[in-house]
Short mmCIF file of C-alpha atoms and ligand atoms in Angstrom, two decimals:
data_model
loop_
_atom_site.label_atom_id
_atom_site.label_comp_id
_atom_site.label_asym_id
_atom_site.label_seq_id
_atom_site.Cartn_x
_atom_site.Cartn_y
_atom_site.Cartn_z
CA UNK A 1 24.87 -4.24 15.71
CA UNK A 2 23.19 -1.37 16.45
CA UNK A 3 20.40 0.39 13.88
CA UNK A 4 19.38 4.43 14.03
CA UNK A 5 15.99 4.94 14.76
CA UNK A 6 14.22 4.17 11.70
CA UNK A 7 12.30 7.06 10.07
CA UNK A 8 8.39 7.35 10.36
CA UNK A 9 6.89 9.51 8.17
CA UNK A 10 3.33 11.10 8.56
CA UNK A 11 1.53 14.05 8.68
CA UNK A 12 -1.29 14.95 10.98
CA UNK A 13 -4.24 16.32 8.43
CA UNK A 14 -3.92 12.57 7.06
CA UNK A 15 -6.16 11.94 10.04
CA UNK A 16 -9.07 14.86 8.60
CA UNK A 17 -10.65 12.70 6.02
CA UNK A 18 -13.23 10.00 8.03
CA UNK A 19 -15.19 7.74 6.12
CA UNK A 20 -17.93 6.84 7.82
CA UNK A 21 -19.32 3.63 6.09
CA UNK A 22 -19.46 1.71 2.25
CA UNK A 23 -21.42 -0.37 0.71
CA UNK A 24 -20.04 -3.88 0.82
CA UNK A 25 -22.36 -6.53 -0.85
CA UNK A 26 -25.53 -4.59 -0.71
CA UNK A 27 -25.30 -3.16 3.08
CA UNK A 28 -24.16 -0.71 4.51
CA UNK A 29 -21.44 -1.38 6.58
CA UNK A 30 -18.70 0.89 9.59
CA UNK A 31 -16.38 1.86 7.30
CA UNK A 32 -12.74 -0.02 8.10
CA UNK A 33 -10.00 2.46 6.99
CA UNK A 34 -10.94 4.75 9.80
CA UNK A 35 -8.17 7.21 11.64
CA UNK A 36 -7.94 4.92 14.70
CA UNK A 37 -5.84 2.97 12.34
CA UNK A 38 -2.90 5.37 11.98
CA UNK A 39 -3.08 6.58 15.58
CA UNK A 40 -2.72 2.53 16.82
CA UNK A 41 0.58 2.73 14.47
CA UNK A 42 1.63 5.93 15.75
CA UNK A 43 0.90 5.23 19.35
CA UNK A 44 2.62 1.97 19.58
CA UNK A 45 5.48 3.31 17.28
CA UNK A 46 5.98 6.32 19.69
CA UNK A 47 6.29 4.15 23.27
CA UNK A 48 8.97 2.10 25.12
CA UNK A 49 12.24 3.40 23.41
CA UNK A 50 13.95 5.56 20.66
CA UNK A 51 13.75 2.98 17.79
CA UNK A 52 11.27 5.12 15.88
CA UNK A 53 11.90 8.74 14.18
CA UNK A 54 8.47 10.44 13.36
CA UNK A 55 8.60 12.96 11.32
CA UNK A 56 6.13 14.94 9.51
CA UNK A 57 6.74 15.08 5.57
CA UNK A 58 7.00 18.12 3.09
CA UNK A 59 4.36 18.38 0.52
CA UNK A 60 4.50 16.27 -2.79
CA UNK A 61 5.52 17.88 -5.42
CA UNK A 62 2.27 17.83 -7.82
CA UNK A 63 5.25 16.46 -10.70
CA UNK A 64 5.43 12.99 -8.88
CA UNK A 65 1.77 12.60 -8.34
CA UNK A 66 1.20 14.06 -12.30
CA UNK A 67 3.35 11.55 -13.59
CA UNK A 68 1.57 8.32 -12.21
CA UNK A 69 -2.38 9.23 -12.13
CA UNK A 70 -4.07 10.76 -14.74
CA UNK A 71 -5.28 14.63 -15.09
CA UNK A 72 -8.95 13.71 -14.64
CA UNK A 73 -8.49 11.74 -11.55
CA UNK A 74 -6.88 14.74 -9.85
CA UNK A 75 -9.70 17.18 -11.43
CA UNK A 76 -12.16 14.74 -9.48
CA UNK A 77 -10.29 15.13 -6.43
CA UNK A 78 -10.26 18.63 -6.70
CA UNK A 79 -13.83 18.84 -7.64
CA UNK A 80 -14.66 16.71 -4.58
CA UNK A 81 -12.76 19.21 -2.47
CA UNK A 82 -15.27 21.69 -3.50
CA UNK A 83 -17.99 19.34 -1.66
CA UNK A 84 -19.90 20.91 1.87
CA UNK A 85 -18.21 19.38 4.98
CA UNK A 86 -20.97 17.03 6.01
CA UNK A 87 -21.01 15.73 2.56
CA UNK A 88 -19.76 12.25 1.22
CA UNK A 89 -20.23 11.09 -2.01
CA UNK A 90 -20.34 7.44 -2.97
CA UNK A 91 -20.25 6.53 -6.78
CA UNK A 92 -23.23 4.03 -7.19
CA UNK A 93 -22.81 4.22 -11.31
CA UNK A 94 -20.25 3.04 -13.23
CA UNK A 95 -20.90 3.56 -16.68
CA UNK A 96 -19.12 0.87 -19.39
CA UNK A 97 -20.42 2.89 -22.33
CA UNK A 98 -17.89 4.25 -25.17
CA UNK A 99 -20.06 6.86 -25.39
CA UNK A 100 -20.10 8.08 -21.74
CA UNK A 101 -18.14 11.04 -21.76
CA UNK A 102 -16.69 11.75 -18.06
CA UNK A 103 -16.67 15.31 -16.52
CA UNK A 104 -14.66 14.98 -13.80
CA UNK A 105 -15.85 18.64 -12.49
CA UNK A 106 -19.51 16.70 -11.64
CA UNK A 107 -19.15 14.85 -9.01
CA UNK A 108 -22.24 12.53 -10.45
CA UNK A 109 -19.67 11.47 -12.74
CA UNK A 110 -17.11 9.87 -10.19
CA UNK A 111 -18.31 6.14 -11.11
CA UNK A 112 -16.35 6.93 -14.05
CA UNK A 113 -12.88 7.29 -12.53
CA UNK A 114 -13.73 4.18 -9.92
CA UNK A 115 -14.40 0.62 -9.54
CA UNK A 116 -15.86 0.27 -6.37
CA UNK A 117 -18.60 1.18 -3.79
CA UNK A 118 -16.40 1.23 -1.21
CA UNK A 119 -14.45 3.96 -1.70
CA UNK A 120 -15.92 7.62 -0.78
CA UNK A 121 -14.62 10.77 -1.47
CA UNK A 122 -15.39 14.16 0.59
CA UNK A 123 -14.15 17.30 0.69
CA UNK A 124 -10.69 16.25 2.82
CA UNK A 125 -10.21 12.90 0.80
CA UNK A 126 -7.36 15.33 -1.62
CA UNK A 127 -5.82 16.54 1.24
CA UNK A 128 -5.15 13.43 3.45
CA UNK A 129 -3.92 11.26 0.19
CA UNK A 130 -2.05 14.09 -1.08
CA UNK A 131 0.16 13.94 2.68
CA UNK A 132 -0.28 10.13 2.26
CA UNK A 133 1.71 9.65 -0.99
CA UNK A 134 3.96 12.90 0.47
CA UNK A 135 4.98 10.12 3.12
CA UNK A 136 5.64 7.48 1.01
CA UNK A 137 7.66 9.78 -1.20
CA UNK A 138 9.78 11.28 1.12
CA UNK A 139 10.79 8.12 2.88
CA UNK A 140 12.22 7.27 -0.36
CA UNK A 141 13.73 10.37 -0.64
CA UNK A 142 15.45 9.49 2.95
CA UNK A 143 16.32 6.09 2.28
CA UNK A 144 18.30 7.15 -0.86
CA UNK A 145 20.01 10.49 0.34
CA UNK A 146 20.35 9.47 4.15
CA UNK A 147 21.66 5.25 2.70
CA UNK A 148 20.18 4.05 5.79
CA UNK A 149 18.82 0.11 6.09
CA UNK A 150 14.86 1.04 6.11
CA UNK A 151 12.30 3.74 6.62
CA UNK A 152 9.02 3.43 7.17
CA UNK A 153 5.60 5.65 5.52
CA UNK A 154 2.29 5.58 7.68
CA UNK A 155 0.55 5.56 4.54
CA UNK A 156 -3.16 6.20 5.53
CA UNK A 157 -5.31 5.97 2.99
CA UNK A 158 -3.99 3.05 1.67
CA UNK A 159 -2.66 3.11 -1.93
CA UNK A 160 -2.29 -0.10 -4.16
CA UNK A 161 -5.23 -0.12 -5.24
CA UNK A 162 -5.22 3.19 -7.22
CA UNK A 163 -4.12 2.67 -11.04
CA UNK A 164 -3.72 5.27 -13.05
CA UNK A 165 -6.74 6.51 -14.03
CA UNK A 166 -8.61 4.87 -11.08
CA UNK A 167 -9.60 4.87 -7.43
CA UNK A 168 -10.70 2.12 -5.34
CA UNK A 169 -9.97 -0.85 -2.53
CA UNK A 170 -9.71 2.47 -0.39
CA UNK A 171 -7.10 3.83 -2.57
CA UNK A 172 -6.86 7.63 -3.78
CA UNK A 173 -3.10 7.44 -4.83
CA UNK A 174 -0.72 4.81 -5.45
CA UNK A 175 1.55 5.56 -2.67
CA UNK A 176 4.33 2.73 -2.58
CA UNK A 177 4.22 3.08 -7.12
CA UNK A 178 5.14 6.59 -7.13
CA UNK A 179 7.67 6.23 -4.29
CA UNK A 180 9.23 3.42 -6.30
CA UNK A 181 8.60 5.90 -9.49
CA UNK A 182 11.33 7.92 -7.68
CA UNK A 183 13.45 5.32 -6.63
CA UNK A 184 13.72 3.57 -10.18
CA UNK A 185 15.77 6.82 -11.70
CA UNK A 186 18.23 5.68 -9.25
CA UNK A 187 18.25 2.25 -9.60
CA UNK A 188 16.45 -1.24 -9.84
CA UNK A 189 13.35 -1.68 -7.28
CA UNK A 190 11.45 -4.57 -6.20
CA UNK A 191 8.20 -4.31 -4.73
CA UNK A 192 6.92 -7.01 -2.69
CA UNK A 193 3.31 -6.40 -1.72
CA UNK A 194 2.15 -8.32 1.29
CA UNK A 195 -1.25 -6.93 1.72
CA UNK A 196 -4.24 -9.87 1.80
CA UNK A 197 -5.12 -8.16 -1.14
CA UNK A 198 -3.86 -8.25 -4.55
CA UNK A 199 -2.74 -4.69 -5.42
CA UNK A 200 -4.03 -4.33 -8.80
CA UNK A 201 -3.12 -0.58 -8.99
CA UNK A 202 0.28 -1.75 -8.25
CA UNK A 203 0.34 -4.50 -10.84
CA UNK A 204 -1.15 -2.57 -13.68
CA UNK A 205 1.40 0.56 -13.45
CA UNK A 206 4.67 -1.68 -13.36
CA UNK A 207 3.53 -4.28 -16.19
CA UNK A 208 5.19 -3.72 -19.48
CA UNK A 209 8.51 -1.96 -16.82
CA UNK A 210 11.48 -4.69 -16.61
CA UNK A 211 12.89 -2.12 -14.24
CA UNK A 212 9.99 -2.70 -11.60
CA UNK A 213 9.80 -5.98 -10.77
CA UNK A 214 6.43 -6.81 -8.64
CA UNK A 215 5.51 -9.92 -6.51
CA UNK A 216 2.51 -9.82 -4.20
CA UNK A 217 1.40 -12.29 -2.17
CA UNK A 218 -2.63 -12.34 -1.34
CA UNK A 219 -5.84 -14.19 -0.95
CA UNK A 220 -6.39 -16.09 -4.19
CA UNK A 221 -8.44 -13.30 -6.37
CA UNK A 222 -11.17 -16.35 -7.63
CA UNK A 223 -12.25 -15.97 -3.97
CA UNK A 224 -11.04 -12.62 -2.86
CA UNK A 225 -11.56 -8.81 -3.50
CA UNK A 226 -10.22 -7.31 -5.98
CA UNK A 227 -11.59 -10.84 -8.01
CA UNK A 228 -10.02 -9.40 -11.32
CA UNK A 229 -6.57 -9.68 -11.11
CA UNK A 230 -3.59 -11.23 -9.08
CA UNK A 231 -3.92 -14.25 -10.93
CA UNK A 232 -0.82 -16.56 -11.15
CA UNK A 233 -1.10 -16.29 -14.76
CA UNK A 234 -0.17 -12.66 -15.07
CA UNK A 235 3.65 -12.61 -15.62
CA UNK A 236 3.45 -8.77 -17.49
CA UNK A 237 3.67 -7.68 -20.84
CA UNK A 238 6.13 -6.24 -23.09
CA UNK A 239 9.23 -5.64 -22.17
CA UNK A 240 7.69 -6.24 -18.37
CA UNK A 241 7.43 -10.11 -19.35
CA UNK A 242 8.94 -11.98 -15.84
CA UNK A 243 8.47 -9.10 -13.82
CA UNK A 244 5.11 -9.82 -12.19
CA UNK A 245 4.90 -12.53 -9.57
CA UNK A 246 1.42 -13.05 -8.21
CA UNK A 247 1.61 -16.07 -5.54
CA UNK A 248 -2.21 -16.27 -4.74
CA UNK A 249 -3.10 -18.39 -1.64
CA UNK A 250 -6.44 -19.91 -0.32
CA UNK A 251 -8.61 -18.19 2.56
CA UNK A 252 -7.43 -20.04 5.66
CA UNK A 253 -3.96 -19.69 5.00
CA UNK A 254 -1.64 -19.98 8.16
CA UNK A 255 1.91 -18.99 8.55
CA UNK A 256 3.95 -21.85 7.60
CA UNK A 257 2.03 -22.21 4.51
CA UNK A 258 2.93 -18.34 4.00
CA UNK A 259 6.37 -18.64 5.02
CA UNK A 260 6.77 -21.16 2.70
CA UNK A 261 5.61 -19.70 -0.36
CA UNK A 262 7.37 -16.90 1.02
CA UNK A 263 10.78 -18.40 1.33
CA UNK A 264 10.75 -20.79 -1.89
CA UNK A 265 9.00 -18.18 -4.51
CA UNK A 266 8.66 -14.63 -3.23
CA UNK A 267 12.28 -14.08 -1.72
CA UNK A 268 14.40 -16.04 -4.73
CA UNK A 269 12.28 -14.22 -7.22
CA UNK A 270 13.51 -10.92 -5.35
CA UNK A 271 17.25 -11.85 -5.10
CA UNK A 272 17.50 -13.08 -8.52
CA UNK A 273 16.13 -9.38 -10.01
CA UNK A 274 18.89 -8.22 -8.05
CA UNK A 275 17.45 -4.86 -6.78
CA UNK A 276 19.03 -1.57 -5.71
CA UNK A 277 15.86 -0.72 -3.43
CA UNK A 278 13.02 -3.03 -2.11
CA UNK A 279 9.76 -1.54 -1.65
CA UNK A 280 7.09 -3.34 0.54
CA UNK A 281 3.76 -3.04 0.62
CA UNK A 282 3.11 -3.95 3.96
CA UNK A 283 -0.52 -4.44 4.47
CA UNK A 284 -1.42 -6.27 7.81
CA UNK A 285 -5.07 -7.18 7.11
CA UNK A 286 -3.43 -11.07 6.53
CA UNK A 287 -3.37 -11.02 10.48
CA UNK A 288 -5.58 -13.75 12.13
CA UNK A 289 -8.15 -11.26 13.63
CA UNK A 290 -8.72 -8.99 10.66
CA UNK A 291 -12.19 -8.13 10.07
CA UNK A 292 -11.63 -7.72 6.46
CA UNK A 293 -8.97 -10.30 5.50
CA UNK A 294 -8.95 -14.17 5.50
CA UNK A 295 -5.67 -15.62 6.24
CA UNK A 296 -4.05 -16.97 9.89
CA UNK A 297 -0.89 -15.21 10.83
CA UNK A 298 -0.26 -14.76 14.02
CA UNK A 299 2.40 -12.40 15.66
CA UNK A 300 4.80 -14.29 15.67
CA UNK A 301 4.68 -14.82 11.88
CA UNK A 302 5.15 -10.84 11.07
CA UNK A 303 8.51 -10.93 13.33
CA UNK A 304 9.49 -13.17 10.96
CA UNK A 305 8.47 -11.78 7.74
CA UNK A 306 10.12 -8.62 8.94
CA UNK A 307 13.09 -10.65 10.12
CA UNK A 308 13.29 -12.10 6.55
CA UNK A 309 12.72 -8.87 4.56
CA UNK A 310 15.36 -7.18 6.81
CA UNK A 311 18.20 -9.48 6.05
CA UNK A 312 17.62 -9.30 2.54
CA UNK A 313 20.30 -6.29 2.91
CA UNK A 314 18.40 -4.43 0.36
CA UNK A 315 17.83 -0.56 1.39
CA UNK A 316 13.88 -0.96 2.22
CA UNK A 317 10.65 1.44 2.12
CA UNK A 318 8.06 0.26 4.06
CA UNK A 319 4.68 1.69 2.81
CA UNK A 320 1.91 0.94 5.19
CA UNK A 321 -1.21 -0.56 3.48
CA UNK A 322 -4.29 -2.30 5.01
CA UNK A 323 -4.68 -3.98 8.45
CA UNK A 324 -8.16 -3.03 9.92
CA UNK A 325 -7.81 -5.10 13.05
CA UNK A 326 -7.96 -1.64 14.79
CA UNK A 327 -7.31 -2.59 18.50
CA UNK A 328 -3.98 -4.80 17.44
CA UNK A 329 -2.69 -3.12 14.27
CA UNK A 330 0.06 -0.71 16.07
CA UNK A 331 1.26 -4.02 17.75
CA UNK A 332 1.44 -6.23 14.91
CA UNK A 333 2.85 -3.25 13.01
CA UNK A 334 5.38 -2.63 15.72
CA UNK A 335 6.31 -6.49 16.02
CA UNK A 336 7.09 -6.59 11.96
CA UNK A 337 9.25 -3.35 12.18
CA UNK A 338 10.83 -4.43 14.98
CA UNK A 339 11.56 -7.81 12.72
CA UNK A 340 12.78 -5.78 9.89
CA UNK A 341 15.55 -3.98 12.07
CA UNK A 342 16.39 -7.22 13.77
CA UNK A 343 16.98 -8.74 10.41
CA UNK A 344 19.26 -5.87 9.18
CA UNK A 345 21.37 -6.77 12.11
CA UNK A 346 21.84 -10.47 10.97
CA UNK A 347 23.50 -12.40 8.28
CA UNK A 348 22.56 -11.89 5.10
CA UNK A 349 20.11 -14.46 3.79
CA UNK A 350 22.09 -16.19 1.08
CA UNK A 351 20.83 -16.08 -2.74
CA UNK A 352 19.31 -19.29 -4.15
CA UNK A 353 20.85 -20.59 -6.59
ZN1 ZN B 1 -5.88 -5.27 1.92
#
């Protein structure tokens, strides 16, 4: 069977905003989400044959984004566009006093709409996560109007993170949420979020929705950033009850122990919602030589995963996440698309019972 090249959406002025560093437990540290990310993706996307379509995306419509995040957090951002070039500003307070009243036109405040250290913002940090989420969008928008098997948003900065009202775990905007945002006033959407981390942001927009359903794979929170949530324990709320599947694993994990939890837990739990779109939250930083993640999989295991996610048969949006392993990411991102369009081609998996 033969697949169209899938479509690659990103934008160039995703690659202006350049953290330098962040704090990670008291020291300053190279900062990890750095542009060389996205250009690994893009370069090893762009070589050997025609099985990739990049295109750049229109802007977001500032509805979409207005409908997910909160007023103040985009005030922030604006305010922090309004910062000198050379400037970076790294929230160091976070106030948990009901009487702290936020101004989100003083930068000072920004510990307010955050919940890390890690996270900076500068006077390009608006623009590149406006065209990040613009991807993400728009490669719904593609996969619905154009019905084809899977595209693909170079998401860069990262998104699940980002809850409503808050930024952090490198996230400005929930990318993959409002993408799925769209998608759900056409239909049922699953996401499954395979980043090392748990994406809180993620979790915490979709819990009371019985439209959403979320499962996300990740280093067990008790151990691993972001600590507070992505517990196996949180099933939603509301209406939402049974729609959250968090399958936490310990640090160390390999890729039959993935595959397995995969296989048995994550895929059923996907079928059995029985989902007009999938959504995946494809974070790579569960590769064997990430700097920033703790689990084992080797390439091998992401042909797979993409092999399996592919012959789910479910029209799929691919949001790129984390993966920091700089010097292999476009390859192991490459390997697990090229997985994903193999799968399409094969026999459906069939639905446990
Ligand atoms: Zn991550």
């Amino acid at each position: 069977m033969v697949i169209e090249p899938t479509p690659v959406l990103f934008h160039e002025l995703q690659l202006d905003f350049k953290p330098l560093y962040e704090w990670a437990f008291g020291e300053r540290i190279s900062h990890p989400e750095t542009t060389a990310r996205a250009e690994s993706i893009l370069w090893s996307l762009r070589r050997h044959d025609d099985s990739f379509d990049v295109r750049a995306p229109k802007a977001v419509p500032l509805g979409a984004i207005r409908q997910l995040h909160s007023y103040q957090l985009l005030t922030l951002y604006n305010t922090a566009a309004q910062l000198p070039p050379e400037r970076t500003f790294y929230p160091s307070v976070f106030p948990k006093s009901e009487q702290a009243h936020p101004d989100p036109t003083n930068i000072q405040h920004a510990g307010c709409f955050c919940f890390d250290s890690g996270t900076p913002l500068n006077a390009k940090t608006l623009e590149a996560a406006s065209w990040s989420v613009a991807c993400a969008r728009e490669a719904a928008v593609i996969l619905r109007k154009e019905a084809l098997p899977i595209t693909y948003s170079l998401s860069r900065p990262p998104g699940h993170h980002a809850t409503r009202n808050l930024f952090g775990g490198y996230s400005y905007f929930n990318n993959a949420a409002i993408a799925a945002r769209y998608l759900r006033r056409h239909g049922r959407v699953a996401i499954l979020d395979i980043d090392f981390h748990h994406g809180n942001g993620t979790q915490g927009i979709f819990y009371r929705d019985p439209k959403v359903l979320v499962v996300s794979i990740h280093g067990d929170p008790r151990e691993f950033y972001p600590y507070f949530s992505g517990h196996s324990n949180e099933g939603g709320a509301g209406h939402g009850v049974g729609f959250n599947l968090n399958l936490p694993l310990p640090g160390g994990c390999d890729g039959g122990e993935y595959m397995r939890v995969l296989q048995q837990h994550a895929i059923p739990t996907v079928q059995n919602f029985g989902p007009d779109y999938l959504v995946v939250s494809a974070g790579h930083d569960t590769y064997a030589k990430d700097p920033v993640g703790h689990f084992g999989l080797l390439e091998e295991d992401f042909a797979e995963l993409g092999e399996h996610i592919g012959r789910l048969g479910l029209p799929t949006l691919i949001v790129q996440e984390g993966g920091y392993s700089t010097s292999d990411l476009g390859h192991i991102v490459r390997v697990f698309l090229d997985g994903a369009r193999r799968g399409v081609g094969q026999p459906r998996l069939r639905r446990a019972m």
